[in-house]
Tab-separated table of C-alpha atoms in Angstrom:
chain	number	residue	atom	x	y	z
O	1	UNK	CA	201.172	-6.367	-50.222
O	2	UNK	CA	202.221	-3.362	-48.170
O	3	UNK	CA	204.654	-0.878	-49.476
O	4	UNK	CA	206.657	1.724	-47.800
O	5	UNK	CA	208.292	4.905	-49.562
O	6	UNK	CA	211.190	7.166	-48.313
O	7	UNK	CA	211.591	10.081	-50.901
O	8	UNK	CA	214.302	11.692	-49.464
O	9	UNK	CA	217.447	9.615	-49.644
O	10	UNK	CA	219.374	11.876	-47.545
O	11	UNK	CA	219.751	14.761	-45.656
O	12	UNK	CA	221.585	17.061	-43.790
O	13	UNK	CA	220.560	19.991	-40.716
O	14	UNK	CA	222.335	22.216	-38.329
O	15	UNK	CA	222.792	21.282	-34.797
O	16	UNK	CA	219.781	22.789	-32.879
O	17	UNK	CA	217.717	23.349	-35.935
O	18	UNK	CA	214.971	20.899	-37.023
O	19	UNK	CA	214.532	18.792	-39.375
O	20	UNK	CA	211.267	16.224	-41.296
O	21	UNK	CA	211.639	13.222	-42.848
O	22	UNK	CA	209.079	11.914	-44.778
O	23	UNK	CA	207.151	8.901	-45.424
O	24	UNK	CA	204.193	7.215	-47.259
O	25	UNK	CA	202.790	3.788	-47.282
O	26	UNK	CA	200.020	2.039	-49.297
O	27	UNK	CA	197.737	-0.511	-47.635
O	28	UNK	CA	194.126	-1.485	-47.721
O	29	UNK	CA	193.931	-2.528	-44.435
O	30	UNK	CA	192.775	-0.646	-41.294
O	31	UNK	CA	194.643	-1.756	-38.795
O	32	UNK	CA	198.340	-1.447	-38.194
O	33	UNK	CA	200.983	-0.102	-36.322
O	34	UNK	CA	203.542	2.519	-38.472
O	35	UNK	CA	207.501	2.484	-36.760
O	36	UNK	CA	210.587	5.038	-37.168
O	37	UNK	CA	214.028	2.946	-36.698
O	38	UNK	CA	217.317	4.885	-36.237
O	39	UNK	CA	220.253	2.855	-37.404
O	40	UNK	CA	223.813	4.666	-36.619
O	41	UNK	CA	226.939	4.169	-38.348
O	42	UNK	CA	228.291	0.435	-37.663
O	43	UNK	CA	225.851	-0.076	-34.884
O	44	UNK	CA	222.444	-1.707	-34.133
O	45	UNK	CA	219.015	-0.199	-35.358
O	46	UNK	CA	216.781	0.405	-32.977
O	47	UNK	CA	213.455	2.006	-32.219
O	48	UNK	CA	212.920	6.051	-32.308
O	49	UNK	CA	209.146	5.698	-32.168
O	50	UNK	CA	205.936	4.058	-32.738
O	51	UNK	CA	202.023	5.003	-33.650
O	52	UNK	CA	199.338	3.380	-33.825
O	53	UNK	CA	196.925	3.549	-37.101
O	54	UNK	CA	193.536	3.935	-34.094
O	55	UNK	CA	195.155	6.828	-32.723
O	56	UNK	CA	194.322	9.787	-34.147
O	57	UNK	CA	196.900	11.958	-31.766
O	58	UNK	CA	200.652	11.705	-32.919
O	59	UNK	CA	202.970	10.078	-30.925
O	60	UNK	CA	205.574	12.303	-29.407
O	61	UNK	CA	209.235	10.506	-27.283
O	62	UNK	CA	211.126	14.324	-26.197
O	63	UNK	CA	212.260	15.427	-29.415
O	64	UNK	CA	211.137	12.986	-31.609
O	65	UNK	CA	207.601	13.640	-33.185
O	66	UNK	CA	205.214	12.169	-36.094
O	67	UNK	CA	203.000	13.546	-38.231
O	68	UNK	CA	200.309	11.089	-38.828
O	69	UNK	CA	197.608	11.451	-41.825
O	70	UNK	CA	195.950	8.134	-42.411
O	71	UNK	CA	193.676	9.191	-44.855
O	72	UNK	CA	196.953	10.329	-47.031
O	73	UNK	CA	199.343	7.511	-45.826
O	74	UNK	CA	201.830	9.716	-44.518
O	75	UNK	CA	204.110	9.108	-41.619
O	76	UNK	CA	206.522	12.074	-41.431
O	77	UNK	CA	209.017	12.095	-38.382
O	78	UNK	CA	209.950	16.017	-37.019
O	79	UNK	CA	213.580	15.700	-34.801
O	80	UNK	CA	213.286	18.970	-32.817
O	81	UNK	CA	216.691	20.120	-31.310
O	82	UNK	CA	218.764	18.089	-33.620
O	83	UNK	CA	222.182	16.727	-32.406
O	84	UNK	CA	224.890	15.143	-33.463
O	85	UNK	CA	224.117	12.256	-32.225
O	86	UNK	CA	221.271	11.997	-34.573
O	87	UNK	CA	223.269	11.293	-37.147
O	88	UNK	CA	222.174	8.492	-38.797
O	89	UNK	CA	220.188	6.312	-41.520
O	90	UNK	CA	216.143	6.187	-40.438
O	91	UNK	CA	214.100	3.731	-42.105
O	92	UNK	CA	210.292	3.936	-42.005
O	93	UNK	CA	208.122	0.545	-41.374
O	94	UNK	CA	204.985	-0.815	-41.346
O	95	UNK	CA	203.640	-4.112	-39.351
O	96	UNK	CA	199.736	-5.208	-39.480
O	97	UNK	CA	198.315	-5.622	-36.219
O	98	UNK	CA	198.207	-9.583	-35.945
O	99	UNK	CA	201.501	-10.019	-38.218
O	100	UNK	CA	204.978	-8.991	-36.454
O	101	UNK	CA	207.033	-9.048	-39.179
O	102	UNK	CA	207.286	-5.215	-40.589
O	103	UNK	CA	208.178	-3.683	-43.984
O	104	UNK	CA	210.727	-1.124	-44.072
O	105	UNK	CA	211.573	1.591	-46.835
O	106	UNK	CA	214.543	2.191	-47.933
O	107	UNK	CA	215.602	4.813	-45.407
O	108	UNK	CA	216.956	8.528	-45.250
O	109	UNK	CA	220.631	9.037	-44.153
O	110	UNK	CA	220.357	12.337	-41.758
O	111	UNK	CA	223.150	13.995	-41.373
O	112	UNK	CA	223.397	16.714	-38.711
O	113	UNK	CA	226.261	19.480	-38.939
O	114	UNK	CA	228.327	21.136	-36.079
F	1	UNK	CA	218.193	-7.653	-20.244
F	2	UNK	CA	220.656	-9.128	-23.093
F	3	UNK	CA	220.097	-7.826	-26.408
F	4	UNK	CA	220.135	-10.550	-29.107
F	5	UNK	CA	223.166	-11.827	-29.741
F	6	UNK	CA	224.555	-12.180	-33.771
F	7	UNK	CA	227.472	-14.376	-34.602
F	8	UNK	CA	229.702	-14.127	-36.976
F	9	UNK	CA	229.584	-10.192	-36.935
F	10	UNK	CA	232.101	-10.851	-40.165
F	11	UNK	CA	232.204	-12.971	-43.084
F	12	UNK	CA	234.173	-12.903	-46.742
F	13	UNK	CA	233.628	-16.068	-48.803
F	14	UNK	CA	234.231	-16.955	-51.896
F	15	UNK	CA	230.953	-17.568	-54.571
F	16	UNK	CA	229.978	-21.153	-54.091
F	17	UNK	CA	231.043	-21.710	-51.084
F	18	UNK	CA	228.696	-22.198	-47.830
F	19	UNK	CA	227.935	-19.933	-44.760
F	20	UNK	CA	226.026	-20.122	-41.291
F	21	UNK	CA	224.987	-16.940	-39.143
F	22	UNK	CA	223.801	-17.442	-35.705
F	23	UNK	CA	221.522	-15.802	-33.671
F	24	UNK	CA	220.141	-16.030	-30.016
F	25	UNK	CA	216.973	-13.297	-29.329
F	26	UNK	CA	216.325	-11.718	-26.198
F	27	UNK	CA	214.948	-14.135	-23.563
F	28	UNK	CA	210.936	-14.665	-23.513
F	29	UNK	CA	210.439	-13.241	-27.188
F	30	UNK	CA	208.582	-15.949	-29.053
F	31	UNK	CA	209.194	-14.406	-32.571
F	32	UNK	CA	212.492	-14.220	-34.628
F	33	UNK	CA	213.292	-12.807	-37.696
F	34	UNK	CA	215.753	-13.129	-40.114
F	35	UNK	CA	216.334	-9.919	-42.775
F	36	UNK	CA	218.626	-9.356	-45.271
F	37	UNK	CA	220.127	-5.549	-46.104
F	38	UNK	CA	221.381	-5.362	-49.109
F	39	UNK	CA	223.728	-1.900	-48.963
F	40	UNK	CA	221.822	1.355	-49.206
F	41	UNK	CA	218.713	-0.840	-49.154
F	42	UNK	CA	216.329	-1.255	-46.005
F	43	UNK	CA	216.116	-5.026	-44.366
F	44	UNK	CA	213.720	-7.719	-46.248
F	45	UNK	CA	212.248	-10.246	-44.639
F	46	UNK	CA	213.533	-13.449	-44.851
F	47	UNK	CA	211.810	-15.524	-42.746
F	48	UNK	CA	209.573	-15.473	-39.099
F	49	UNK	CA	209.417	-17.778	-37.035
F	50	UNK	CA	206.720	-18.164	-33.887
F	51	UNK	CA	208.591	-20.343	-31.299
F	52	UNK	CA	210.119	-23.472	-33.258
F	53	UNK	CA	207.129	-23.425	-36.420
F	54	UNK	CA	207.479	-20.965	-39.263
F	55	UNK	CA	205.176	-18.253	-39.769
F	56	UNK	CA	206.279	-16.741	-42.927
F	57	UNK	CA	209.235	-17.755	-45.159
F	58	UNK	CA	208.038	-16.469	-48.743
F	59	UNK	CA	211.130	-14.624	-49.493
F	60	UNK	CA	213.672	-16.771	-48.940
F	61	UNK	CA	215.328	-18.654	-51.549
F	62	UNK	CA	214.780	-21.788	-50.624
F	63	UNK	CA	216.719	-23.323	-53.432
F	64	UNK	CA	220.151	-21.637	-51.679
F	65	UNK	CA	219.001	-20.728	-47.993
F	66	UNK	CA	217.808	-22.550	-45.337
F	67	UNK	CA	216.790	-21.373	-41.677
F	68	UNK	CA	216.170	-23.470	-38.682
F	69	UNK	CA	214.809	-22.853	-34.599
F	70	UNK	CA	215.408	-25.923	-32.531
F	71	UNK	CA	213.567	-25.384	-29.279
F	72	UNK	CA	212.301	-22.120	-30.184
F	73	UNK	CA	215.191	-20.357	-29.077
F	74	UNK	CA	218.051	-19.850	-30.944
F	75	UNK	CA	218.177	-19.854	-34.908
F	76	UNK	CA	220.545	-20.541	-37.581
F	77	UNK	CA	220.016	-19.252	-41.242
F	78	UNK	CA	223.094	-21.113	-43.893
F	79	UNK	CA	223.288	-20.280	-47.157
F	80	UNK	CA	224.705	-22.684	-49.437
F	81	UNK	CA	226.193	-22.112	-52.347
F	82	UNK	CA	226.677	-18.294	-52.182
F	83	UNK	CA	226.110	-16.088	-54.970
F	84	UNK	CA	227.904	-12.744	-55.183
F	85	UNK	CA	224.003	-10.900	-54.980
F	86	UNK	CA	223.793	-12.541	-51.515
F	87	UNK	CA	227.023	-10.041	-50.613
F	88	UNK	CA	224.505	-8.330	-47.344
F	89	UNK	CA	224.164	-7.632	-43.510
F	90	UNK	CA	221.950	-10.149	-42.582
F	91	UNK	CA	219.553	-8.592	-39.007
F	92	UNK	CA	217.918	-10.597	-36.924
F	93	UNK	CA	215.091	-9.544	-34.387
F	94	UNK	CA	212.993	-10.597	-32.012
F	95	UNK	CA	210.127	-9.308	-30.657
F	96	UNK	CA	207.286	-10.681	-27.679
F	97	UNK	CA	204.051	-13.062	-28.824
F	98	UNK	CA	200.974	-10.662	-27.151
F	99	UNK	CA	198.548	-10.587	-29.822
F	100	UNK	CA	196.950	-7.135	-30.520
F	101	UNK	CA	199.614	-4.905	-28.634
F	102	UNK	CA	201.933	-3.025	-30.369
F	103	UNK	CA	204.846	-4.711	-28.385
F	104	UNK	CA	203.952	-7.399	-30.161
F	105	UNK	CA	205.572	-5.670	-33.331
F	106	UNK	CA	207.952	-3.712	-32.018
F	107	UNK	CA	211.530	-5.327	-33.332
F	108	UNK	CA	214.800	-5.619	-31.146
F	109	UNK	CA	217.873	-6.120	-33.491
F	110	UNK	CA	221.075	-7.591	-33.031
F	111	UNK	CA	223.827	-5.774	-34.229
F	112	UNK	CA	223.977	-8.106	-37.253
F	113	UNK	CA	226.346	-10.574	-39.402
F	114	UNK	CA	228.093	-8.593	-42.665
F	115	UNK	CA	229.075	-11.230	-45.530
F	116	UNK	CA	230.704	-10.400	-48.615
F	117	UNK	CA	231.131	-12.608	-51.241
F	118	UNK	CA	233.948	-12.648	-53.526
């Protein structure tokens, strides 16, 4: 079974500064996709970005940015520019290529100060 | 495009008792999820379902929940009786059937049904 691991159960950064949170995962197989999720306060999650495991460049969406080491298991996601609208609980996931269904950590509650 | 569409978005029962959530996916996405998130937890699968057939329902207590698709559209997930641990937003997703594409995983939640049980 796959198993995803947030360490940091929260955080906080300055507007404009930026910020990583971190992420690690434990599978044995080779194929996969790995997903960050931002879920605000009392609203919907929703997707931040995606990466796939063949793809050796990290995936980049404007500010949002991954740090990808497969042979490590570690997903790390950099916010560049933070805002306040980043504020927010982001939950790491996993999904094998031919499943759907993903595993999520527990997530890291960003917060991002004025 | 709709999003998917959660109903009740509230829900305070007492233990014992039953409860139904709804939930209608966005249109054309042949897989739906059910999760459950348990407060300062992240969402656990429940079940998956591909079209009308289930794909995976090994985490659901099947003694106490039960989950249905008729016509591979909308889905209803009841619990019955409740148990103050089941006290959780319950997600649902959906996401597109193309085998081998990372759309294929990618997850589109509704905005989710909140029960707590007393």
């Amino acid at each position: 079974a796959q198993t995803v691991t947030q360490s940091q159960p929260e955080m906080s950064v300055q507007e404009a500064e930026t910020v990583t949170l971190s992420c690690t995962y434990d599978t044995s197989e080779s194929n996969y996709y790995l997903f960050w999720y931002k879920q605000p306060p009392s609203r919907q999650m929703i997707l931040v970005i995606r990466q796939e495991a063949y793809k050796q460049q990290n995936a980049t969406e404007n500010r949002f940015s991954v740090n990808f080491q497969k042979a490590a298991k570690s997903f790390s996601l950099k916010i560049s520019d933070s805002q306040l609208g980043d504020t927010a609980m982001y939950f790491c996931a996993f999904s094998l290529t031919n499943a759907g269904k993903s595993t999520f950590g527990d997530g890291t509650t960003l917060t991002v100060k004025p | 495009e709709a999003g998917v569409a959660q109903s009740p978005r509230y829900k305070i029962i007492e233990k014992r008792q039953s409860v139904a959530f709804w939930c209608n996916p966005i249109s054309g996405h042949a897989t739906l999820y059910w999760y459950q998130q348990i407060l300062g937890q992240g969402p656990k699968l429940l079940i998956q379902f591909q079209n009308n057939g289930v794909v995976d329902d090994s985490q659901l207590p099947k003694d106490r929940f039960s989950a249905e698709r008729l016509k591979g559209v909308d889905s209803t997930l009841k619990i019955q009786p409740a148990k103050l641990e089941d006290s959780a937003v319950y997600l649902c997703a959906s996401s597109p059937w193309d085998r081998g594409s990372a759309g294929a995983n990618v997850l589109t939640f509704g905005a989710g049904s909140r029960l707590t049980v007393l």
